[in-house]
Coordinates of C-alpha atoms in Angstrom, one line a residue:
X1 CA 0.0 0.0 0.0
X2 CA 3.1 2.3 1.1
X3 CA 4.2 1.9 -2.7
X4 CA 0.8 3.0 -4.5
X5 CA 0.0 5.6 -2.1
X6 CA 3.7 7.1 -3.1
X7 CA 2.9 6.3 -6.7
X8 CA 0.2 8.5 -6.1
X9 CA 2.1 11.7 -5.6
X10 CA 4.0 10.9 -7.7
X11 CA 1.5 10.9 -10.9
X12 CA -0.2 14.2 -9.1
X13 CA 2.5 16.0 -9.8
X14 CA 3.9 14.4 -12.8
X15 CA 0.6 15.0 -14.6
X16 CA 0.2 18.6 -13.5
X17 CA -0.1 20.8 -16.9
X18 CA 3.1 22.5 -16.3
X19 CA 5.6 18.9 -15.0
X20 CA 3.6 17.7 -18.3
X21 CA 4.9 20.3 -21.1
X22 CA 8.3 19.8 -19.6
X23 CA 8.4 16.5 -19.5
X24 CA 7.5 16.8 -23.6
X25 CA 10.1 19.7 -23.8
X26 CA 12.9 16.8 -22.0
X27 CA 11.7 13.9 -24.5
X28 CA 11.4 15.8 -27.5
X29 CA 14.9 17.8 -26.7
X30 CA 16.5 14.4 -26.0
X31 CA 15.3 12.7 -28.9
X32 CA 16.6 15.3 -31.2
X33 CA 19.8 15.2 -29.5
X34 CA 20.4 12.1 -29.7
X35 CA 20.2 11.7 -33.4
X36 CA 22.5 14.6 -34.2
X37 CA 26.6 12.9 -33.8
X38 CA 28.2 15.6 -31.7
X39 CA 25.7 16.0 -29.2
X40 CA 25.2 13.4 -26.6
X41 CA 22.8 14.1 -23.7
X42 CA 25.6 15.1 -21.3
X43 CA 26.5 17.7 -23.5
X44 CA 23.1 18.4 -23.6
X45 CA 22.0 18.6 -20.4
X46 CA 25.3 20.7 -19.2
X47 CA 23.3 23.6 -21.7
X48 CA 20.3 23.4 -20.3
X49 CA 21.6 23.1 -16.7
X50 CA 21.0 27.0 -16.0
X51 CA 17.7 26.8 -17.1
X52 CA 16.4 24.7 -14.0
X53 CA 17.6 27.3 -11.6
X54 CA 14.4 29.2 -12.6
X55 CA 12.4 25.7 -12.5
X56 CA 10.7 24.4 -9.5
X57 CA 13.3 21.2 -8.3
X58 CA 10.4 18.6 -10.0
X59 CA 10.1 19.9 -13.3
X60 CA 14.0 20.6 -13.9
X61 CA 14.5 16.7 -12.9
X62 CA 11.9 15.6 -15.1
X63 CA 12.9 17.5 -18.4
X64 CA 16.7 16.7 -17.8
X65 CA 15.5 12.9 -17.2
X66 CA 13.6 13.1 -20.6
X67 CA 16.8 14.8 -22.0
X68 CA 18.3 11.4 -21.1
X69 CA 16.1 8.4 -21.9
X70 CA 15.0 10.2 -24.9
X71 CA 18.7 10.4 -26.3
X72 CA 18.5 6.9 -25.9
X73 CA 15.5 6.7 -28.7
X74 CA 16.5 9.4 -30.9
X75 CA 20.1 7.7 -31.5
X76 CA 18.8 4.3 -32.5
X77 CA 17.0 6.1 -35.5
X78 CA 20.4 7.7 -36.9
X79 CA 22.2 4.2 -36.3
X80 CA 19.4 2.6 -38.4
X81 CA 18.8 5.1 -41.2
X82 CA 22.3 6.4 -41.8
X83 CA 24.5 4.0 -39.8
X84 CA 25.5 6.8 -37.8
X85 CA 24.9 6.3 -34.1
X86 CA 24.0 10.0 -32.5
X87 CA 25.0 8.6 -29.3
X88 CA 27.5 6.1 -28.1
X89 CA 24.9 3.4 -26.5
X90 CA 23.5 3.3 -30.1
X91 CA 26.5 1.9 -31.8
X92 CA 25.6 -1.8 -31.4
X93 CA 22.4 -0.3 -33.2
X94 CA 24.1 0.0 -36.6
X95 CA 25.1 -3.5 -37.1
X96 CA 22.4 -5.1 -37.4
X97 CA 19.7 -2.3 -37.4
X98 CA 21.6 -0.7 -40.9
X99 CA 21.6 -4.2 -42.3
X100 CA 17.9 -4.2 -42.2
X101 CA 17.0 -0.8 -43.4
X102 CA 19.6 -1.5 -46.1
X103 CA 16.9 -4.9 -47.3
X104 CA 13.6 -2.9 -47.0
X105 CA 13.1 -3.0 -43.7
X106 CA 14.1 0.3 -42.2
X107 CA 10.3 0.6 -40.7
X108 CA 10.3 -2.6 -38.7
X109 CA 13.7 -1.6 -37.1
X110 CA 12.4 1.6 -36.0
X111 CA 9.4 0.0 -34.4
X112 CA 11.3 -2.8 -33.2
X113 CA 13.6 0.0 -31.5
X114 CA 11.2 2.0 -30.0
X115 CA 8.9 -0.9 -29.0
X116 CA 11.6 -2.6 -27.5
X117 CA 13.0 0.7 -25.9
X118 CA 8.9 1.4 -24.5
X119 CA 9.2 -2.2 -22.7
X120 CA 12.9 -1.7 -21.2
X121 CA 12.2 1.7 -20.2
X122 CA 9.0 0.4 -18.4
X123 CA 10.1 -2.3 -16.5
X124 CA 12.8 -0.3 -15.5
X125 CA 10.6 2.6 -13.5
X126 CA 9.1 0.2 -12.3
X127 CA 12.1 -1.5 -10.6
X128 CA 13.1 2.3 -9.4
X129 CA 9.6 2.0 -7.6
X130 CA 9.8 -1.3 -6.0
X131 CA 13.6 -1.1 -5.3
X132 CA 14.7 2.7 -4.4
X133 CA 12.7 2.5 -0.9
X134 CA 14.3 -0.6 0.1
X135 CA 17.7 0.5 -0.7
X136 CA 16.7 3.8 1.2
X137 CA 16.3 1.9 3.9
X138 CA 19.7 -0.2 4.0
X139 CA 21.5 3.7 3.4
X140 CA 20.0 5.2 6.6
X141 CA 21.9 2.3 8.3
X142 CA 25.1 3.9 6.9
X143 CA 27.6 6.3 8.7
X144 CA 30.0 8.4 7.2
X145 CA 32.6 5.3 7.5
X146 CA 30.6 3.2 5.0
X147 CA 29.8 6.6 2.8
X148 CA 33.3 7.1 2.5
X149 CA 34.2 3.3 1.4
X150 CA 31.1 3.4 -1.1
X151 CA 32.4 6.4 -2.7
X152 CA 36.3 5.4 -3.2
X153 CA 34.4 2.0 -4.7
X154 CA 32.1 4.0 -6.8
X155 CA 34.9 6.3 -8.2
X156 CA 37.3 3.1 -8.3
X157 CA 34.8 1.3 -10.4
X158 CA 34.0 4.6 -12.9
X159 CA 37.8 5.1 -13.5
X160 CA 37.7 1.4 -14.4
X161 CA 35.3 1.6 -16.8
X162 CA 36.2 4.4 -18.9
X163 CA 38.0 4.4 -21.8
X164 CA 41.3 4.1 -22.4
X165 CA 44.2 4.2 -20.1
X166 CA 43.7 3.3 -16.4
X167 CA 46.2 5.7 -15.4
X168 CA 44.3 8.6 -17.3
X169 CA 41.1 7.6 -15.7
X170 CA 43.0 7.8 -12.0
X171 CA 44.7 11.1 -12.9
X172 CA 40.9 12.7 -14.3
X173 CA 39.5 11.6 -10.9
X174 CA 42.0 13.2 -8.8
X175 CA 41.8 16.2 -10.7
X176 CA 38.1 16.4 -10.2
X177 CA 38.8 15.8 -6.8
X178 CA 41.4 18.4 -7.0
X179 CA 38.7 20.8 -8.0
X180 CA 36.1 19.8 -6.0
X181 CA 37.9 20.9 -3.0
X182 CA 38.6 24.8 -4.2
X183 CA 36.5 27.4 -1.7
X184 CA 35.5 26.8 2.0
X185 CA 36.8 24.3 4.1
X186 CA 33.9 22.4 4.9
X187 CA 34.8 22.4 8.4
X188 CA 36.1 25.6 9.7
X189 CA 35.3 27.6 6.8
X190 CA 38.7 28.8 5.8
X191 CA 39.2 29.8 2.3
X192 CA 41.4 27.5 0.0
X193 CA 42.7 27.1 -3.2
X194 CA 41.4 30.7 -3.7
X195 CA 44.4 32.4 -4.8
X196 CA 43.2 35.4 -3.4
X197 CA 40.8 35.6 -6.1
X198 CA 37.0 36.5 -4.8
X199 CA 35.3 34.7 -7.7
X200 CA 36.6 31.3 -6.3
X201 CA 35.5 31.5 -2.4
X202 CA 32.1 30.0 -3.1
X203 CA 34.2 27.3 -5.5
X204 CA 34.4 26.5 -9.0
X205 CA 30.9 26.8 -10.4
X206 CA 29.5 23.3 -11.1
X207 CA 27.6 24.6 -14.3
X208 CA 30.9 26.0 -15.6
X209 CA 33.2 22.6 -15.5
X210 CA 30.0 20.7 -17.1
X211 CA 29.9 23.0 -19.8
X212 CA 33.0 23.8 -20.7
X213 CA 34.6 19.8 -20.7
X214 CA 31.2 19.2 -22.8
X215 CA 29.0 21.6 -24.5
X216 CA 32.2 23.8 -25.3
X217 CA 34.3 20.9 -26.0
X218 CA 32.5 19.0 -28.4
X219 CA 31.4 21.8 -30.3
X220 CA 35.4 22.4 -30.7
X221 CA 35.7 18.9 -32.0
X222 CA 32.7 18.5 -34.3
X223 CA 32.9 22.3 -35.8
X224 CA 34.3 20.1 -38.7
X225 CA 31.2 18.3 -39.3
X226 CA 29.9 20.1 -42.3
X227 CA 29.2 16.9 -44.5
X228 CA 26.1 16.3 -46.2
X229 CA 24.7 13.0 -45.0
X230 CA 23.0 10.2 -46.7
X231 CA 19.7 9.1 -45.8
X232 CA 17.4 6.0 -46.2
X233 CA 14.5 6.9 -45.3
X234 CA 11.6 4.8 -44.7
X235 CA 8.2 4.3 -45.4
X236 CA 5.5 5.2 -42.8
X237 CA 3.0 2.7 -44.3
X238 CA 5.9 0.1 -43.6
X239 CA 6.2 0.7 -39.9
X240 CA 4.5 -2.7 -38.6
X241 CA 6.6 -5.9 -37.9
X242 CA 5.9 -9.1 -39.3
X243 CA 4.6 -12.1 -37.2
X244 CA 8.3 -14.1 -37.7
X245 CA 10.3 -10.5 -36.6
X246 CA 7.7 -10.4 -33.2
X247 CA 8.7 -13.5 -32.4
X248 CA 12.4 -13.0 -33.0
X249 CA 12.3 -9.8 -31.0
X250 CA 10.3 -10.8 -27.7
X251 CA 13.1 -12.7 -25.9
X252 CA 16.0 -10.4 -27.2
X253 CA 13.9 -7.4 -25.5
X254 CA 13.5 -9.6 -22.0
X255 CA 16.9 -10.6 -21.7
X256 CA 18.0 -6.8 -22.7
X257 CA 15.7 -5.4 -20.4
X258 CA 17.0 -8.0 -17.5
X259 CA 21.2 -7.2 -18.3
X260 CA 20.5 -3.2 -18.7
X261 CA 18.9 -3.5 -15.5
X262 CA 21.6 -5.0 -13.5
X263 CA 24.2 -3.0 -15.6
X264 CA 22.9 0.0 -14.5
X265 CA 23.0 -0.1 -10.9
X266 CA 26.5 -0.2 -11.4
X267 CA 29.3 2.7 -11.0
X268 CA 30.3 3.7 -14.3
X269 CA 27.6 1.4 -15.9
X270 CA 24.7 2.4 -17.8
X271 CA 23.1 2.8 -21.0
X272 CA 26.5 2.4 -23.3
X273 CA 27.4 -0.6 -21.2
X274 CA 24.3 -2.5 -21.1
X275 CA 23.8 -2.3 -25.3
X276 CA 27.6 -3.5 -25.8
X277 CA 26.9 -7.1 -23.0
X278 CA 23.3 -7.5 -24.5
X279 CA 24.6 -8.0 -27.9
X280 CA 27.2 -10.6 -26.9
X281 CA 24.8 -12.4 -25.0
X282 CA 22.4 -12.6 -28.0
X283 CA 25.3 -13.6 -30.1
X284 CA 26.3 -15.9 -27.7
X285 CA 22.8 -17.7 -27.3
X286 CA 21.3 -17.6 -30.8
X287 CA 21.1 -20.5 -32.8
X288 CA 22.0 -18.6 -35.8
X289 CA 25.2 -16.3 -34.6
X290 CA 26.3 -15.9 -38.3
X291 CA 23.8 -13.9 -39.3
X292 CA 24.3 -11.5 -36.8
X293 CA 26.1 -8.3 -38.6
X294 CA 23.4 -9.2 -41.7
X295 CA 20.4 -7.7 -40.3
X296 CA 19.4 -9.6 -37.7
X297 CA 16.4 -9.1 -35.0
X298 CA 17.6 -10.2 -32.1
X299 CA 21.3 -8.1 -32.8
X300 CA 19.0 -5.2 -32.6
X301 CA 16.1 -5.9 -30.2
X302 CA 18.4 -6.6 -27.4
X303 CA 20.8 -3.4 -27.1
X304 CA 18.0 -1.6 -27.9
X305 CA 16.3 -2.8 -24.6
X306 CA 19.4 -2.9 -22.5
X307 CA 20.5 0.8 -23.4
X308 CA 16.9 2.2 -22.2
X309 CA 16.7 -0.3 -19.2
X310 CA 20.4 0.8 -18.0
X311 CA 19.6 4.2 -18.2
X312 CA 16.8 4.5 -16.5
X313 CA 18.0 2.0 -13.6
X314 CA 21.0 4.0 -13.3
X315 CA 19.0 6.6 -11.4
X316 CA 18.7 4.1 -8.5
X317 CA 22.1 4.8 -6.9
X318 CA 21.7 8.6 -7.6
X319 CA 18.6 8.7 -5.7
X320 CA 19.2 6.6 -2.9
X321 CA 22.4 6.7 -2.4
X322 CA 23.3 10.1 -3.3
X323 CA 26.1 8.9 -5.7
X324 CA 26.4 9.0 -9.7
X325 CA 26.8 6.1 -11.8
X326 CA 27.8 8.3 -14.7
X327 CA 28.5 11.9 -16.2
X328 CA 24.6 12.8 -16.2
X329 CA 23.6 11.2 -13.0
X330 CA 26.4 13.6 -11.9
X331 CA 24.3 16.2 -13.4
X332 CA 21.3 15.5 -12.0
X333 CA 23.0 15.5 -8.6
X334 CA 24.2 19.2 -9.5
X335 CA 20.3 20.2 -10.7
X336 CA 19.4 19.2 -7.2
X337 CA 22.3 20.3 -5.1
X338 CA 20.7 24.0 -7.3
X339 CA 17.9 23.6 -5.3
X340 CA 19.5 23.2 -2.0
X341 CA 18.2 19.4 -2.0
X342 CA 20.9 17.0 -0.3
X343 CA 21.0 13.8 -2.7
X344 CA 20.7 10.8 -0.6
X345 CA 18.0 8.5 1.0
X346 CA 16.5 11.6 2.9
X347 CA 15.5 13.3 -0.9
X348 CA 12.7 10.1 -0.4
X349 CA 11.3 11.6 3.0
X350 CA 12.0 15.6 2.7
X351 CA 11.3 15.3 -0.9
X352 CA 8.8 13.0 -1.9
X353 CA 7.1 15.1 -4.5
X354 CA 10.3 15.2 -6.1
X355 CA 11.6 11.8 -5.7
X356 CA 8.1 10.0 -7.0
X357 CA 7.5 13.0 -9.1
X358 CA 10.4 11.9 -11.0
X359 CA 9.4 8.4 -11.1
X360 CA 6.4 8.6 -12.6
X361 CA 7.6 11.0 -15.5
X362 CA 9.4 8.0 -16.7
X363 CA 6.4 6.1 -17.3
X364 CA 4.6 8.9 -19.2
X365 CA 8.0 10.0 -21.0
X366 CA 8.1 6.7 -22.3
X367 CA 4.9 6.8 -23.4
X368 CA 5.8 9.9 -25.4
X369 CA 8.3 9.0 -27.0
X370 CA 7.0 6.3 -28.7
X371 CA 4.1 8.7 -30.1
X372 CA 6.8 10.6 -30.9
X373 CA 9.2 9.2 -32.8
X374 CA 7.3 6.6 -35.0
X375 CA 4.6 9.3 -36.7
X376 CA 7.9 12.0 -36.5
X377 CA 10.3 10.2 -38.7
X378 CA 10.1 12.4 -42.2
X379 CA 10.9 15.2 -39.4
X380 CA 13.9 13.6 -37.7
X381 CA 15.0 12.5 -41.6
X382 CA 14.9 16.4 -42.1
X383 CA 17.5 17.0 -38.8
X384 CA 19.7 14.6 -39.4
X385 CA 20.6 16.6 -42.5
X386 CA 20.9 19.6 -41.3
X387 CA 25.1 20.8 -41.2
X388 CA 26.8 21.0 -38.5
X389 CA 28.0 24.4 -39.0
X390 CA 24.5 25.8 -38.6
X391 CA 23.7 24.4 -35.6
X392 CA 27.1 25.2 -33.3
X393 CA 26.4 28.9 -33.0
X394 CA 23.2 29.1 -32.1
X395 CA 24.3 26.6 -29.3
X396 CA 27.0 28.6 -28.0
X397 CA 25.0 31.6 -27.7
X398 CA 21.8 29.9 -25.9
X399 CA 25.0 28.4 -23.7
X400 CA 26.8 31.8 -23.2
X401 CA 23.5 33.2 -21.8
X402 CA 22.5 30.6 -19.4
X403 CA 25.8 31.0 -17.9
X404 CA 25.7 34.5 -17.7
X405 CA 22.2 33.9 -16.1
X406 CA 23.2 31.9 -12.9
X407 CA 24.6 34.7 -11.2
X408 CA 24.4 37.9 -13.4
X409 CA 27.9 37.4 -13.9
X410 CA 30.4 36.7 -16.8
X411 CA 32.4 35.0 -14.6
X412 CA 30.6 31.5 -15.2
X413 CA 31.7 32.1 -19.3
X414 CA 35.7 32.8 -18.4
X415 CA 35.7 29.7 -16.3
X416 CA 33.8 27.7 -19.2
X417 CA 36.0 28.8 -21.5
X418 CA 39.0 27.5 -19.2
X419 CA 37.9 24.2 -18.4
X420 CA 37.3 24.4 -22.7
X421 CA 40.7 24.4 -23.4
X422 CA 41.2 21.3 -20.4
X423 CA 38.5 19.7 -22.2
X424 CA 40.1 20.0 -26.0
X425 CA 43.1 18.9 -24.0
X426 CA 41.7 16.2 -22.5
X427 CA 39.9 14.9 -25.9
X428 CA 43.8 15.1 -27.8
X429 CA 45.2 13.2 -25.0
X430 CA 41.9 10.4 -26.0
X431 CA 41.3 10.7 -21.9
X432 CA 37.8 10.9 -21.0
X433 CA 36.4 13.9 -19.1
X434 CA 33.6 11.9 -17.2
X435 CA 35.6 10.4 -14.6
X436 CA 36.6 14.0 -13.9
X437 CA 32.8 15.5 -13.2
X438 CA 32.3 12.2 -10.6
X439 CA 35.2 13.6 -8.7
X440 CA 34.3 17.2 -8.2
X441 CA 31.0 16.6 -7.4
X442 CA 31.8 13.2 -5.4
X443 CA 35.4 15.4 -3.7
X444 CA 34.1 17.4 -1.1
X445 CA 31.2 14.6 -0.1
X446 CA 34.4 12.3 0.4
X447 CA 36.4 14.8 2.3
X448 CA 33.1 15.4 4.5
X449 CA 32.6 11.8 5.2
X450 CA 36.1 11.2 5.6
X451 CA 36.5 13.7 8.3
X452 CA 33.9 12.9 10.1
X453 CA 35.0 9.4 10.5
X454 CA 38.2 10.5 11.9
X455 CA 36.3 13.2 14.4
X456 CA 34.9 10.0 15.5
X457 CA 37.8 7.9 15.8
X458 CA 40.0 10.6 17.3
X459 CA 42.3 10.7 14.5
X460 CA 42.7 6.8 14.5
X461 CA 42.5 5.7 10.5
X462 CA 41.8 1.7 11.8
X463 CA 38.1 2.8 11.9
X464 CA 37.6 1.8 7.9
X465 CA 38.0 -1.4 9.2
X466 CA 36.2 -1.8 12.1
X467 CA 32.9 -1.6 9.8
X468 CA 32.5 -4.9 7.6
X469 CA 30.6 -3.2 4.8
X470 CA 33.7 -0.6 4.5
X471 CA 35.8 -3.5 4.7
X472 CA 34.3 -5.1 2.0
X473 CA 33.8 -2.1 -0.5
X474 CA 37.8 -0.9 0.0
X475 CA 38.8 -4.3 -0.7
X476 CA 36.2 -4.7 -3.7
X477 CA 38.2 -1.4 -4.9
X478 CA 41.7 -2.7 -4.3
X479 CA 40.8 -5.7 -5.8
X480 CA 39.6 -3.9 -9.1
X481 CA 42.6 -2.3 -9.4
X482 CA 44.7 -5.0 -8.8
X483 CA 42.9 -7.0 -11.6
X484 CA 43.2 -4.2 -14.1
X485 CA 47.0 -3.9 -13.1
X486 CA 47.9 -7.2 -13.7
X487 CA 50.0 -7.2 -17.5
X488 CA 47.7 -9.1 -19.6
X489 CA 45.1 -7.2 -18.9
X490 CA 46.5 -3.5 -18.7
X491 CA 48.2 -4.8 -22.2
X492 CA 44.3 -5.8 -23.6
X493 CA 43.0 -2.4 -22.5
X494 CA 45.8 -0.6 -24.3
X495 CA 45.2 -2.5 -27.3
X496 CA 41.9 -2.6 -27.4
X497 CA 42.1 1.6 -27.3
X498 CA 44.7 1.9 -29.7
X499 CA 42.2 0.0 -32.1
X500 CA 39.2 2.0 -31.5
X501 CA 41.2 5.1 -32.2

């Protein structure tokens, strides 16, 4: 009863007039983002962060959660009709989903996408549902000891996971972490890292690092992207699958929806590592892997399920726990930490008009965007083709103002345009700037937690191992990076990045 009676205000105020035309704004936003190569939803999202400082904290969660499961639809369509994936979880997409627009059948994959990606996504909030409370629960019986050990796992497992070098993902962490800790000491309130510089005693503005290492960056390194593009587009009387390509699809889209669910609880998981395991595992269990690469149903229905499933799962931790599995769940801890809301368990009991709020967007988001993007398709054809070069100033004006806009201030642009040239940096060197937004938003939560574990042990640093769930998420992390150390692996991983570049 607990669970319907928050469901319940949840849908009153996810189906208020105004959480509604945002919610649309957030799908239809996403969608189109995610079919233009360039702009991924982080990118995205770090735009439109200065926008929900004028938003009540509900309806700038729900169109920046659009912004992100609606990325996930809009970049199948690209992968399928172009063989371009408009964001990185869709890549799996163009294997097999190409393939089949290529023999006719560009129509069916679209629907088998979005179909498949309307499931996921459902299943998914409803998981959030059942599962955020309980996990609520087991986090008020953490202390700052176990916060601590869950964050050096969460950033250990992150840095694992990115791409590329380990040793760049450790060194994009601790400069996060680096950052994070510029302004007040969190305990007696002494300035640091200041410089004697007035602009920095509040710290580095959160809005200004996302935008500069993202919206800034990649508009630096796809201002090239002026080519015409072909596209296959498809008939809207050929939209409906056949009975055989149902049947193909339905247990692809189960087991997808089951592995992006898991995946996305996971730190550093989510939507690009769900698509990547669910294709191997349809590979894997098919009794027909050769045709996988040709067009086949399964190659497409299950990434397409896992990408959705992951990202919407991946809100669990950030909810409940307070800590980001990814870049945007990063975000989204910024859009509340806007509003003066402390992410953690407690958003469930201060909050709950946010927290369920949120939750039931998903369901009617979902819904949207399959309205959306099957009768929209001559539309979406019509963006895809539109150059690059057209697009990239009106985005850095609409950024430029909502910077200005936080605090009245051109300060915000100088520091964008700084962590800019990091970020071009940081793309040259092929390290990944992710890592570094989980450190300087997970930094001073660490430092907090930390120092409030030896305030409580009087100094003595034996207290992380007094607790047996610290013990057993440092050890997790040693253990990760022990694995990832070892030669034959470090030598895969270097290999492995030297081919995709």
């Amino acid at each position: 009863m607990d669970l319907l009676t928050n469901l319940d205000i949840g849908f009153q105020a996810a189906l208020s007039l105004h959480n509604l035309t945002f919610c649309f704004i957030g799908v239809l936003v996403g969608t189109a983002i995610g079919m233009l190569p360039g702009l991924g939803p982080l990118a995205t999202i770090a735009m439109l962060l200065p926008l929900t400082y004028a938003l009540e904290p509900v309806s700038g969660l729900i169109m920046i959660a659009g912004i992100y499961y609606g990325a996930q639809y809009g970049g199948s369509t690209t992968a399928i009709l172009v063989n371009l994936p408009g964001e990185s979880s869709s890549v799996v997409s163009c294997l097999d989903g190409h393939q089949m627009a290529r023999k006719g059948r560009a129509g069916a994959a679209l629907a088998i996408a979005a179909l498949g990606s309307f499931f996921a996504g459902t299943v998914a909030t409803l998981l959030i549902a059942a599962f955020s409370p309980v996990l609520a629960e087991v986090a008020f019986l953490f202390g700052p000891v176990e916060y601590f050990a869950m964050m050096v796992l969460g950033l250990t497992a992150a840095t694992l996971l990115a791409h590329g070098s380990f040793i760049k993902g450790v060194a994009m962490v601790l400069t996060g972490l680096i950052l994070g800790l510029v302004g007040a000491d969190v305990n007696s309130g002494t300035y640091r890292f200041t410089f004697g510089s007035f602009s920095l005693t509040e710290g580095i503005e959160f809005v200004a690092v996302a935008m500069g290492l993202f919206a800034f960056t990649d508009i630096v390194a796809n201002i090239r992207s002026n080519q015409a593009r072909d596209v296959a587009s498809p008939s809207l009387r050929n939209l409906m699958m056949s009975a055989k390509e149902f049947r193909q699809a339905v247990f692809p889209v189960i087991r997808g929806t089951a592995i992006g669910s898991m995946l996305g609880l996971l730190p550093g998981g989510g939507a690009m590592i769900s698509s990547f395991a669910s294709y191997a595992v349809e590979k894997r269990v098919s009794r027909h892997p050769e045709e996988f690469g040709q067009g086949a149903v399964a190659g497409l229905a299950g990434p397409e399920a896992a990408n959705n499933a992951g990202a919407q799962t991946s809100f669990i931790p950030m909810l409940t726990l307070g800590i980001p599995s990814n870049g945007v769940m990063a975000l989204m801890i910024g859009a509340l930490m806007v509003h003066n809301i402390a992410p953690g368990p407690f958003v469930m009991v201060s909050n709950p008009e946010v927290f369920w709020g949120l939750i039931a967007s998903m369901w009617i988001g979902n819904a949207m965007l399959v309205v959306l993007n099957l009768p929209l398709i001559p539309l979406w054809v019509r963006l895809i083709q539109v150059q690059y070069w057209v697009l990239f100033p009106i985005i850095l004006v609409v950024c430029c103002v909502g910077l200005f806009s936080i605090n009245n201030n051109v300060v915000p642009i100088y520091f964008a345009a700084g962590f800019t040239v990091l970020g071009c940096l940081f793309w040259r060197m092929r390290a990944e700037a992710a890592p570094l937004l989980l450190g300087f938003i997970l930094g001073p939560l660490m430092e907090e937690h930390f120092r409030r574990s030896l305030l409580l042990s009087r100094g003595d640093l034996s207290i992380f191992w007094h607790s047996p769930l610290s013990v057993a998420m440092l050890s997790i992390a040693a253990a990760m990076c022990l694995v990832i150390l070892l030669p034959q692996i470090r030598k895969g991983r270097k290999a492995a990045f030297e081919e995709e570049a």
